[in-house]
mmCIF file of C-alpha atoms in Angstrom:
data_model
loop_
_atom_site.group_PDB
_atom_site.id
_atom_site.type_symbol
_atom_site.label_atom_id
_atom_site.label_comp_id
_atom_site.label_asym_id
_atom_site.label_seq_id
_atom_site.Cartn_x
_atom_site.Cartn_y
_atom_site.Cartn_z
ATOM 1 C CA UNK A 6 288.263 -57.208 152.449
ATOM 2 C CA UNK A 7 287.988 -61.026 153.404
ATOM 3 C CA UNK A 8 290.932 -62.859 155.545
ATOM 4 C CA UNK A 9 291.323 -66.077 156.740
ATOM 5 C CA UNK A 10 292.428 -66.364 159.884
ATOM 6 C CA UNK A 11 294.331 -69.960 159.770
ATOM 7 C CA UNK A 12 293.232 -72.959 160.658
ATOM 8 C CA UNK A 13 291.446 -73.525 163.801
ATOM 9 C CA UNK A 14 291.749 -76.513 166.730
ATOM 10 C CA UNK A 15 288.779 -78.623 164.649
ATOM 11 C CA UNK A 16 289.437 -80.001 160.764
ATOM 12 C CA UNK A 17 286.339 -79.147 159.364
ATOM 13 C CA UNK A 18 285.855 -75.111 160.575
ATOM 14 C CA UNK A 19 287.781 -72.118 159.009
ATOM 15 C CA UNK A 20 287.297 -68.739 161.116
ATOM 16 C CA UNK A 21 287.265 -65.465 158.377
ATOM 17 C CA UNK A 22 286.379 -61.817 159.492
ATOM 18 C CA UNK A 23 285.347 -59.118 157.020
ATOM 19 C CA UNK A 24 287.315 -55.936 157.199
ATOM 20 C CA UNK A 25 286.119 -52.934 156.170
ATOM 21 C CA UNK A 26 289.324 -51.431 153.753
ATOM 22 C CA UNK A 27 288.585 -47.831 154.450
ATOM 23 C CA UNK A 28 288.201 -47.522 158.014
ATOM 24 C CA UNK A 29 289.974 -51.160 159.057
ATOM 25 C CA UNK A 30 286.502 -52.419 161.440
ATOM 26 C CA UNK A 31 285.776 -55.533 161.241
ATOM 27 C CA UNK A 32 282.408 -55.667 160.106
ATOM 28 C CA UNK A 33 281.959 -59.642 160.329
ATOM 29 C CA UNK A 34 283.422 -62.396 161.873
ATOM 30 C CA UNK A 35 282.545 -66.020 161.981
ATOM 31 C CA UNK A 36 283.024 -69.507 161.224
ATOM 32 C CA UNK A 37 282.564 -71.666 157.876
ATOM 33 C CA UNK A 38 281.976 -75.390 158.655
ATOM 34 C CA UNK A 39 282.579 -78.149 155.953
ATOM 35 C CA UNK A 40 280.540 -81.021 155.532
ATOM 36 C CA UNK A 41 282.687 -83.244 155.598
ATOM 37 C CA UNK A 42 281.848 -87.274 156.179
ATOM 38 C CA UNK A 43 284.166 -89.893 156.573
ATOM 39 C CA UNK A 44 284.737 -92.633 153.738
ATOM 40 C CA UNK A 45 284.389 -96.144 155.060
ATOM 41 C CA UNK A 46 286.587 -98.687 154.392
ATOM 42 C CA UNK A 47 286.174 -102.308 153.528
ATOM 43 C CA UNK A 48 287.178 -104.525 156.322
ATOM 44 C CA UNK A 49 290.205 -106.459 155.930
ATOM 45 C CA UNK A 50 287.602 -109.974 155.996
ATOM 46 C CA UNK A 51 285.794 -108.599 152.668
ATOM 47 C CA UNK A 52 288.889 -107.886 150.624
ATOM 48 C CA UNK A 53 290.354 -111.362 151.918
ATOM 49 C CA UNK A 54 286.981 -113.397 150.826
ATOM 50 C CA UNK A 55 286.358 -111.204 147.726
ATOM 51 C CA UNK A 56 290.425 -112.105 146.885
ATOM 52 C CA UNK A 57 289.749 -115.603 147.293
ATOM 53 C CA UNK A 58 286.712 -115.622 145.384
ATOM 54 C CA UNK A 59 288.191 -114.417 142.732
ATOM 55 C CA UNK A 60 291.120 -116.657 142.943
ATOM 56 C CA UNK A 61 288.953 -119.847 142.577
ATOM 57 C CA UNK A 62 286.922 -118.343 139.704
ATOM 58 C CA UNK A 63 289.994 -118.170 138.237
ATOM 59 C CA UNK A 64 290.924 -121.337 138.929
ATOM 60 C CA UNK A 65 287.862 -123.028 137.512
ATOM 61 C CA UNK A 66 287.958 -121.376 134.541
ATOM 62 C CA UNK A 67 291.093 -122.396 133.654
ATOM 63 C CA UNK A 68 290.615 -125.844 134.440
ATOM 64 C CA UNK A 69 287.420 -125.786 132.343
ATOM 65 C CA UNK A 70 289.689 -124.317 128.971
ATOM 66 C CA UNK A 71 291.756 -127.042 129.444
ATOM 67 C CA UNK A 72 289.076 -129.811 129.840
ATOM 68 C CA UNK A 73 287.672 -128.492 125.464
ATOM 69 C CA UNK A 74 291.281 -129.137 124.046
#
């Protein structure tokens, strides 16, 4: 029989102990560790230059559609 035993103090480790259904001994008990890496994020100066880059593109382009009519 497998149970989890909750969570523990850290995010990324579960404890479990194996129980043995007949005679109720634990017959193994440890810890299961996730691999889990943080995403980073784009800094607040990228998104605000990329934004603005896009904004003038934008710009220019229309100004250039009007300049063929």
């Amino acid at each position: 029989m497998f149970e989890w035993l909750g969570s523990t103090t850290r995010a990324d480790a579960i404890k479990f102990e194996i129980i043995d259904v007949a005679t109720f001994e634990v017959l193994h008990s440890g810890n299961i560790t996730l691999g889990i890496t943080a995403v980073p994020e784009p800094s607040t100066i990228v998104l605000f230059l990329f934004s603005l880059l896009l904004i003038t593109r934008s710009k220019i382009t229309q100004i250039k559609g009007k300049q063929h009519v």
